[in-house]
XYZ file of C-alpha atoms in Angstrom:
432
model
C 126.836 -24.101 -34.105
C 123.342 -25.280 -34.724
C 121.520 -25.858 -38.138
C 118.233 -25.427 -39.353
C 116.158 -28.328 -40.432
C 115.133 -28.811 -43.726
C 112.680 -26.854 -45.420
C 112.893 -24.096 -42.658
C 113.561 -20.455 -43.681
C 116.469 -19.806 -41.606
C 118.960 -19.687 -43.318
C 122.676 -21.961 -43.320
C 125.670 -18.918 -42.932
C 122.784 -16.020 -43.716
C 123.036 -17.707 -47.340
C 121.938 -21.140 -47.955
C 118.508 -22.729 -47.079
C 118.554 -26.123 -46.919
C 115.728 -28.125 -48.825
C 116.113 -32.215 -48.051
C 118.646 -34.423 -47.143
C 120.370 -36.392 -50.123
C 123.087 -38.445 -48.535
C 124.925 -39.183 -45.002
C 128.227 -40.853 -44.748
C 130.519 -41.843 -41.955
C 131.991 -38.110 -41.618
C 128.280 -35.938 -42.346
C 124.837 -35.286 -43.826
C 124.734 -34.148 -47.013
C 121.757 -31.779 -47.879
C 120.250 -30.184 -51.272
C 120.212 -26.427 -50.408
C 119.184 -23.175 -52.167
C 122.066 -20.237 -52.658
C 119.705 -17.355 -52.188
C 122.439 -15.032 -53.174
C 122.496 -16.387 -56.627
C 119.684 -18.782 -56.893
C 121.312 -21.936 -57.901
C 120.986 -25.155 -56.130
C 123.913 -26.707 -54.467
C 125.293 -29.747 -52.250
C 125.691 -28.927 -48.546
C 127.768 -31.304 -46.439
C 128.023 -30.962 -42.719
C 130.758 -32.699 -41.037
C 130.055 -34.259 -38.020
C 131.132 -32.579 -34.636
C 132.356 -35.321 -33.157
C 134.937 -36.176 -36.049
C 136.158 -32.875 -34.962
C 137.104 -33.459 -31.371
C 140.580 -33.697 -31.834
C 142.834 -30.993 -33.339
C 144.847 -32.879 -35.777
C 141.571 -34.121 -37.370
C 140.339 -30.530 -37.760
C 144.022 -29.654 -39.473
C 143.531 -32.559 -41.514
C 140.370 -31.933 -42.862
C 141.182 -28.245 -43.801
C 144.047 -29.569 -45.397
C 142.361 -32.266 -47.521
C 139.809 -29.345 -48.568
C 142.017 -26.854 -49.563
C 143.852 -29.644 -51.997
C 140.093 -30.753 -53.101
C 139.682 -26.981 -54.237
C 142.712 -27.116 -56.468
C 140.934 -29.854 -58.543
C 139.286 -28.731 -62.172
C 137.603 -31.548 -63.841
C 134.638 -32.503 -65.774
C 134.560 -35.574 -63.836
C 134.819 -34.464 -60.486
C 131.869 -32.453 -58.417
C 133.451 -29.387 -57.879
C 134.170 -27.986 -54.273
C 132.572 -24.565 -54.274
C 133.648 -22.937 -51.024
C 133.816 -23.756 -47.041
C 132.107 -22.754 -44.056
C 134.339 -23.152 -41.189
C 133.856 -22.265 -37.398
C 135.301 -23.864 -33.904
C 132.586 -25.997 -33.997
C 132.282 -27.534 -37.675
C 133.259 -27.778 -41.209
C 130.661 -27.327 -43.916
C 131.353 -28.037 -47.303
C 129.492 -26.384 -50.165
C 129.821 -28.554 -53.465
C 128.482 -28.927 -56.666
C 125.013 -30.717 -56.881
C 124.901 -33.184 -59.384
C 121.539 -34.099 -61.131
C 121.940 -38.010 -61.971
C 121.933 -41.192 -60.273
C 124.507 -43.485 -58.747
C 126.326 -46.100 -60.727
C 125.124 -48.599 -57.731
C 121.487 -47.119 -58.297
C 121.478 -48.495 -61.820
C 123.235 -51.776 -61.524
C 120.886 -52.895 -58.137
C 117.851 -52.170 -60.594
C 118.980 -54.866 -63.404
C 120.733 -52.652 -65.672
C 123.443 -53.981 -67.852
C 125.573 -51.534 -69.977
C 127.081 -52.676 -72.840
C 130.730 -53.335 -73.065
C 131.392 -50.084 -74.825
C 129.442 -47.892 -72.291
C 131.346 -49.685 -69.222
C 134.487 -48.621 -70.903
C 133.445 -44.996 -71.890
C 132.593 -44.509 -67.936
C 135.735 -46.224 -66.992
C 137.557 -43.915 -68.992
C 135.402 -40.985 -67.463
C 136.563 -42.012 -63.769
C 140.048 -42.972 -64.797
C 140.124 -39.107 -66.379
C 138.890 -37.729 -63.033
C 140.792 -39.671 -60.840
C 144.055 -38.258 -62.776
C 142.690 -34.584 -61.898
C 142.619 -35.560 -58.195
C 145.659 -36.703 -58.139
C 147.603 -34.052 -59.865
C 146.217 -31.938 -57.120
C 147.789 -34.249 -54.617
C 144.491 -35.955 -53.084
C 144.279 -39.447 -52.770
C 140.167 -40.562 -52.753
C 140.265 -43.331 -51.184
C 136.576 -44.011 -51.434
C 135.936 -44.693 -54.700
C 132.762 -46.798 -54.944
C 129.666 -47.287 -57.073
C 128.087 -44.868 -54.588
C 130.472 -42.200 -54.906
C 130.047 -42.046 -58.937
C 127.206 -40.500 -60.370
C 125.918 -41.103 -63.810
C 124.223 -37.753 -65.401
C 121.330 -38.351 -68.130
C 123.680 -36.456 -70.539
C 126.163 -39.485 -69.867
C 128.806 -37.844 -68.064
C 130.319 -39.397 -64.894
C 130.887 -37.595 -61.836
C 133.410 -38.160 -58.995
C 131.747 -37.588 -55.651
C 132.677 -37.425 -51.831
C 135.823 -36.058 -50.882
C 134.734 -36.258 -46.980
C 137.070 -39.414 -46.741
C 139.980 -38.256 -48.840
C 143.227 -37.933 -47.382
C 146.155 -35.641 -48.977
C 149.187 -38.009 -49.847
C 151.812 -36.889 -47.103
C 149.228 -37.601 -44.558
C 149.726 -40.917 -43.511
C 148.771 -42.321 -40.177
C 149.394 -45.914 -39.399
C 147.482 -47.410 -36.490
C 148.371 -51.618 -37.292
C 151.947 -50.964 -35.384
C 150.407 -49.209 -32.372
C 147.262 -51.645 -32.146
C 149.008 -54.933 -30.991
C 147.029 -56.707 -33.430
C 149.783 -58.967 -35.465
C 147.344 -61.374 -37.319
C 146.463 -60.439 -41.408
C 142.475 -60.781 -40.911
C 142.607 -58.867 -37.338
C 144.577 -55.652 -38.733
C 142.224 -55.145 -41.486
C 139.207 -55.538 -39.257
C 140.448 -52.782 -37.279
C 141.354 -50.367 -40.140
C 137.813 -51.230 -41.875
C 135.823 -50.385 -38.596
C 137.314 -47.937 -36.943
C 136.993 -44.371 -38.913
C 139.989 -42.723 -37.053
C 142.404 -45.293 -38.520
C 140.871 -46.039 -41.864
C 138.440 -44.428 -44.010
C 136.904 -46.376 -46.890
C 134.722 -49.220 -47.612
C 135.997 -52.382 -46.949
C 134.980 -54.129 -50.427
C 137.207 -51.619 -52.305
C 139.998 -51.151 -50.003
C 143.003 -52.629 -51.044
C 144.936 -55.308 -49.268
C 148.237 -53.708 -48.772
C 146.460 -50.576 -47.307
C 144.487 -53.180 -45.020
C 147.817 -55.092 -44.080
C 150.384 -51.921 -43.557
C 148.109 -48.615 -43.675
C 150.230 -47.272 -46.008
C 148.731 -45.736 -49.435
C 149.393 -44.044 -52.964
C 147.689 -43.533 -55.961
C 147.476 -47.280 -56.202
C 144.739 -47.615 -53.674
C 142.456 -45.704 -56.043
C 143.679 -48.038 -58.913
C 142.693 -50.764 -57.054
C 139.346 -49.590 -56.404
C 138.840 -48.071 -59.858
C 139.661 -51.945 -60.775
C 136.844 -53.111 -58.669
C 134.167 -50.507 -60.224
C 135.263 -51.739 -63.815
C 134.652 -55.365 -63.011
C 131.318 -54.551 -61.360
C 130.018 -52.427 -64.011
C 131.209 -54.303 -66.617
C 129.717 -57.972 -65.480
C 127.196 -56.951 -62.799
C 129.055 -58.622 -60.116
C 131.212 -58.037 -57.115
C 134.580 -60.107 -57.832
C 134.935 -61.710 -54.760
C 133.276 -64.057 -53.184
C 132.604 -64.170 -49.372
C 130.314 -65.029 -46.313
C 131.459 -62.542 -43.576
C 134.490 -59.884 -43.464
C 137.128 -61.848 -42.792
C 136.313 -64.373 -46.072
C 136.346 -61.104 -48.103
C 139.840 -59.957 -46.691
C 141.418 -63.557 -47.201
C 140.324 -63.418 -50.373
C 141.367 -59.770 -50.985
C 144.927 -61.192 -50.096
C 144.763 -64.567 -52.006
C 143.400 -62.784 -55.159
C 140.912 -65.055 -55.847
C 138.473 -63.935 -58.256
C 137.219 -64.997 -61.587
C 138.486 -63.130 -64.754
C 135.679 -60.601 -66.045
C 135.845 -62.758 -69.333
C 134.014 -65.767 -67.734
C 130.903 -63.599 -66.202
C 130.848 -61.009 -69.547
C 131.830 -63.142 -73.168
C 132.014 -59.957 -74.798
C 134.611 -58.559 -72.616
C 137.444 -57.703 -74.728
C 141.068 -59.720 -73.825
C 142.882 -55.807 -73.155
C 139.688 -54.759 -70.264
C 140.200 -58.748 -68.866
C 143.585 -58.276 -68.739
C 143.794 -54.538 -67.357
C 141.165 -55.434 -64.403
C 143.141 -58.169 -63.393
C 146.360 -56.293 -63.061
C 144.116 -53.520 -61.203
C 143.311 -56.299 -58.821
C 146.118 -57.485 -57.967
C 147.613 -57.938 -54.439
C 150.909 -56.720 -54.594
C 150.602 -53.014 -55.459
C 154.141 -52.993 -57.611
C 151.833 -55.504 -60.416
C 149.281 -53.025 -60.740
C 149.247 -50.166 -63.295
C 151.254 -47.630 -61.237
C 149.433 -44.746 -62.560
C 146.189 -43.823 -63.340
C 147.331 -42.056 -66.870
C 148.110 -45.585 -67.829
C 144.451 -47.268 -66.833
C 142.733 -44.202 -68.890
C 145.177 -44.806 -71.888
C 143.827 -48.033 -72.098
C 140.320 -47.578 -71.718
C 140.323 -45.037 -74.248
C 142.240 -47.098 -77.130
C 139.853 -49.637 -76.324
C 136.846 -47.317 -76.311
C 137.730 -46.409 -79.713
C 137.664 -49.997 -81.031
C 134.731 -51.463 -79.643
C 131.411 -51.829 -81.585
C 128.336 -49.924 -80.558
C 125.594 -51.761 -78.292
C 122.265 -50.455 -77.056
C 122.270 -51.175 -73.034
C 120.332 -54.387 -71.858
C 118.874 -55.931 -68.502
C 121.068 -58.507 -66.949
C 120.016 -62.184 -67.356
C 121.995 -65.373 -67.078
C 123.217 -65.354 -70.525
C 123.991 -61.627 -71.382
C 124.430 -62.327 -75.239
C 120.536 -63.571 -75.325
C 119.191 -60.312 -75.012
C 120.265 -58.635 -78.007
C 118.817 -61.212 -80.751
C 115.691 -59.452 -80.425
C 116.689 -56.120 -81.741
C 118.928 -57.903 -84.699
C 115.864 -59.107 -86.285
C 113.716 -57.855 -88.917
C 110.908 -55.730 -87.667
C 108.355 -57.318 -90.363
C 109.020 -61.025 -89.256
C 107.727 -59.958 -85.703
C 104.304 -61.599 -86.070
C 105.527 -64.632 -87.484
C 107.767 -65.080 -84.726
C 106.097 -64.374 -81.885
C 103.109 -66.963 -83.012
C 105.613 -69.853 -83.404
C 107.444 -68.690 -80.183
C 103.998 -68.521 -78.196
C 102.998 -71.822 -79.419
C 104.718 -74.206 -77.539
C 104.314 -71.994 -74.281
C 100.476 -72.004 -74.767
C 101.331 -76.149 -75.229
C 102.868 -76.421 -71.699
C 99.992 -74.749 -70.168
C 97.639 -76.876 -72.030
C 99.383 -80.113 -71.021
C 99.274 -78.895 -67.437
C 95.652 -78.372 -67.474
C 95.046 -81.719 -68.983
C 96.981 -83.644 -66.653
C 96.078 -81.566 -63.492
C 93.680 -83.195 -61.108
C 90.265 -84.737 -61.605
C 88.874 -81.612 -60.417
C 90.150 -79.474 -62.757
C 90.003 -81.601 -65.885
C 85.884 -81.835 -64.895
C 85.710 -78.023 -65.307
C 84.984 -79.150 -69.476
C 81.119 -78.968 -69.125
C 79.228 -82.002 -70.523
C 82.801 -83.696 -71.088
C 84.438 -86.715 -69.340
C 87.950 -86.336 -67.841
C 89.065 -89.295 -69.976
C 87.705 -87.735 -73.493
C 89.271 -84.592 -72.076
C 92.498 -86.057 -71.999
C 92.425 -88.065 -74.790
C 91.317 -85.109 -77.224
C 94.133 -83.143 -75.306
C 96.827 -85.548 -75.914
C 95.915 -86.083 -79.565
C 96.398 -82.065 -79.928
C 99.390 -82.409 -78.129
C 100.962 -84.707 -80.415
C 100.518 -83.129 -83.606
C 101.543 -79.868 -82.112
C 104.754 -81.358 -80.849
C 105.455 -82.987 -84.205
C 104.920 -79.652 -85.827
C 107.142 -77.813 -83.509
C 109.649 -80.516 -83.639
C 109.633 -80.453 -87.675
C 110.265 -76.426 -87.710
C 112.821 -76.056 -84.926
C 114.734 -78.931 -86.652
C 114.861 -76.813 -89.785
C 116.102 -74.416 -87.919
C 118.700 -75.911 -86.493
C 119.805 -77.282 -89.616
C 119.610 -73.987 -91.330
C 121.110 -71.758 -88.840
C 124.350 -71.684 -89.547
C 123.712 -70.776 -93.382
C 120.977 -67.882 -92.837
C 121.852 -65.121 -90.898
C 118.317 -64.416 -89.958
C 117.863 -68.508 -89.015
C 120.257 -68.011 -87.046
C 119.220 -64.837 -84.722
C 115.678 -66.498 -84.590
C 117.288 -69.586 -83.400
C 118.940 -66.991 -80.164
C 115.443 -65.576 -79.746
C 113.731 -68.745 -79.836
C 116.285 -69.911 -77.056
C 115.838 -66.702 -75.262
C 112.043 -67.124 -74.968
C 112.472 -70.391 -73.300
C 115.228 -69.038 -70.979
C 113.409 -66.311 -69.616
C 110.645 -68.737 -68.576
C 112.710 -70.871 -66.571
C 114.190 -67.410 -65.029
C 110.952 -66.373 -64.059
C 110.906 -67.896 -60.467
C 114.894 -67.166 -60.022
C 115.934 -63.737 -61.278
C 119.619 -62.931 -60.778
C 119.731 -59.525 -58.273
C 122.890 -57.405 -57.931
C 123.911 -56.710 -54.700
C 126.958 -55.029 -53.837
C 128.001 -56.314 -49.968
C 128.430 -53.408 -47.374
C 129.984 -53.890 -43.969
C 128.689 -52.145 -40.767
C 131.473 -50.069 -39.829
C 131.056 -49.632 -36.526
C 130.421 -53.641 -35.931
C 132.091 -54.854 -39.035
C 129.329 -57.118 -39.649
C 128.685 -57.718 -43.897
C 124.674 -56.149 -44.586
C 124.434 -57.102 -48.081
C 125.962 -59.836 -49.714
C 126.343 -61.816 -53.202
């Protein structure tokens, strides 16, 4: 079957007009399309022909699709219909208007703990519906979770989902016996393993066997990322990542996000256990804990990530009426730094003061600097002494620290980068 190009007037299956390509994965391409029968926008996923060479692959995919069509959840993108021929399989899916969680985090957004907990609860609720339909997602990751503008989460991409009964193991046939090599084989050969290495759990990488706890492990990584803004494991290449997963070597979320609650810290740590028996045994348990935490957490606004995550909230807590004074006090020492830099710069720059000698300029600047530094030292001392007794002084002191730290961060900003691996070569493309 040949497919029309996006923008063409030729319709797919005499019904769907392809508008533009919006994604591409290991199983095929995804297009935004118009259903000309009803005028609605849909997503069209065209399965790659090379994925259907063997009859067992076709049977497996059609079985997945049948099970996925039974999923009913507000948090899961709906499978609308199936177009099947001897040459291809085309999925018609609900078109979700929103950005992936990865897009939000990679742009520097830091969700509040309550926001992240709410998103995690919605993801768990969607996974519960998926599991109840007899499906294991197996490719849950930030890129496959969309956040709409109204705050609703949608789980996407069932192209890699495998029905729980259709387990295929290849490690025993490969003749490879070391754990890293078995894991690399599973992570880089799509016929043996579907999913992204960063989110695959250790026991699947070793045995090829999976159940609901595979998705629970991936959910734990997603929760870690949306709460802290970081991937839990540190590594240089695929083998180091696999070994870190086996050893369970990661810092608890609370070490990177001080307002992460003990209950969330414990839940995420449990989800990321190497031994699947130590993880929550079903998504319902995860959803219940997240729902309980969501009710207890205070409301906080979304921020941009910084080295010290609690500094950025000080500004919102200071009364607006005090801002002119606060800005003057904060900007004064910053201006002083620029002043001193110019005053003690090379002679050529100092000579730019027309009609004034270099010595006179330096002397005048030093005197002024001493006066300003003395005044600022006195003011800061008062703030330091009184901040524990006056809430406004406390918040102002935080904001003063925040402004200084922003200057230090201008040349070295943290960037959120989720590592990915080239599935064909087994090479890391992005890393922390």
